[in-house]
């Protein structure tokens, strides 16, 4: 069974007088444990598709299934619950809570999930160690580099042990070396934990890591190819 | 004192007058006209009744016209010699205990006279009703073979009067049967009723009159006239302060 | 402390100047409320004390119908003896018998009706401030007979001075003619026209003689050191007059019903000021919290995207407001308590108040009342006002869509 299944997804936006096509009858299946890149220029529909998978945005038409969830049929509250328990998000600009330390940022999500305090703490430290931030747990986001902040964001995303991580331009604000380290981390998490990664990007360095590359333009999937993944040349 | 003297001053009036169309003003004026220019001398007693006690005073009164009254207490001995003189609406009191004459100020005129249910004003000024009120005949009825006029008297707007109106019941022989005092909110405050009419010195006299406040009928003051002489000769200095101070009677 | 509370607390200090300004406004408001309310309560205490001290006392023994009808015959028998046994039973010197009679008082030139008071010269100063306000001559002394002390305006109206004689006419208790002559020994000036126009006091023994009272009087007046002692004193007095059905003990509220009403209406007018203050502070909180919510739209969008519910965000804003107003309340109550505590010890006077007090034989300083009520009433309402003010900013969070919010700057 596919981890993600999209059938005839359609979505249009209105921008003033203009009607912009976000998704145009998109069909896509992603197997569990995949490492997929959605590529394409701005406005191609890749972020719209990612948001639809994450239940952040509802399509106008079509069906979308993520794991056991029929995303297009869920209520707002059920969507929030799904995001909280089954999906990890990594955003372009990290989006950490500036007044909380690295550990607290990770713990905060777990607290919302309702985990008891002692378990929160040990798991946060464990996850932070996994993303290579041991010793930096008590730093505030403002005192960390962009790469470190993005690692905290990754730690936050995987803290709830999701089966799926959705990342939207995760490397856009990072230099090549840091970007490579982040992608290595993604690859490692994909291999070791079997987490499915779907990454929307127009960064060619990132596309190289993907085992499957889905190219989009004007809301249509224009290419969908399997490839050998290879790390960036640094 | 005139208040009850109006009732006391009985006028044998020919029934010929009845039957003529009399106005309210004329009825009161007739009663008063008969009463004016007369003199009188009476022996009276005043009974002040309260639920838990009662007090009786004996007194002598002299009147001349409608402007002069002298009251002198005779009994009980403790109070004998106390006197009240009223002339032209002014009032003085004399007390032998301190041997002084005191003028009663106008602000005190609505206070009780000697702890009774009569006010100082009731005692001294009742003929004001002629000049200071507008009268209207509002009804009549028959009683004991007499014809009784019911007159409503409302004070002039500028009149210095505490009442809102008075209602008078006057018999055709000019005996006042009832006088009601109403306040400015049209509530009945107190009523003076004639309880007994007797012939004295050849006239029908309201021999027992009782003043009682509305709603407290167990508290009242009665004036009982034992004897009265009309048109008597009175000493010239009777209604003077020096006479008040030096009673010869 | 959970992460959420920590988050709320730290969020407050992201704009520490703004937060301090709002907290400062709350502290100022709370201190002002505490000061005004405790001053108001203190002034009521003073108002009651002064008003009772001047004449009526805290409690009186009367004939049961006297308060309503004020008749001569509605009297208290063996009044002086009753006052003496009340002094023993209460352990207080401040108890005195009084007789009251309506009389026509006359000088050579003028006459007025007055309510003549027969007082015990030795004990009256303990139950009333009037004896202390004699400005000419002296107050009554034991052994006085036909002597009188009267109000300055009444003396003017009668055109009399010290040493002049006044005559009284009235009715005795038995309905007999009452009359007497008294020499003026003192003239008192309370500064209150109504009292100076009407007060006239003579020795009780002479009064009883003139008005054929025997050993009767019309009230036994008791003045107490404080209002709290009234119920106990009333019970003691009721024990003393037990068995005499016609006698009742009345406390100050029954004697002066207007006093409580005056306080209630003054309280209502004070509330208006307080409500205005509280509304102003609430708006300041509303402004701060609204700004703080709007500038964090993006952050809230991320939290929603991570799976938080809008209600959880609203709770966060509520916690922030609670912490902020809790801080304002704690500081406000602390400062307010220090200020009013100091004033309750040192006293507080308006300019000119001491002179006024001296003139009226009253204390020249006010002492605010420090109580849980005066300290907490204002701040607690401010806290509730602030929480109410946070509702609108918190409600905005329910309209937030995660994607749109994350795109916000």
XYZ file of C-alpha atoms in Angstrom, chain B residues 16-18 23 31 45 56 71 76 88 131 139 146 148 152 163 167 184 186 199 201 220 225 228 240 249:
26
model
C -87.803 81.867 56.769
C -84.232 82.133 55.572
C -84.324 78.546 54.464
C -74.841 80.961 48.386
C -73.272 82.261 60.636
C -63.833 71.993 80.421
C -59.167 67.324 82.330
C -59.015 81.764 78.141
C -56.504 71.729 88.412
C -56.294 90.299 66.086
C -61.583 86.320 54.017
C -74.258 69.306 49.093
C -82.983 70.288 60.121
C -77.720 70.819 56.699
C -66.202 73.160 50.724
C -54.720 73.426 54.892
C -65.304 70.994 54.593
C -52.544 69.952 50.467
C -56.109 66.042 49.691
C -80.112 74.842 74.732
C -79.098 80.991 77.461
C -59.165 63.048 71.043
C -69.487 73.809 77.571
C -72.603 80.102 78.444
C -55.305 93.487 77.523
C -61.448 86.741 88.232
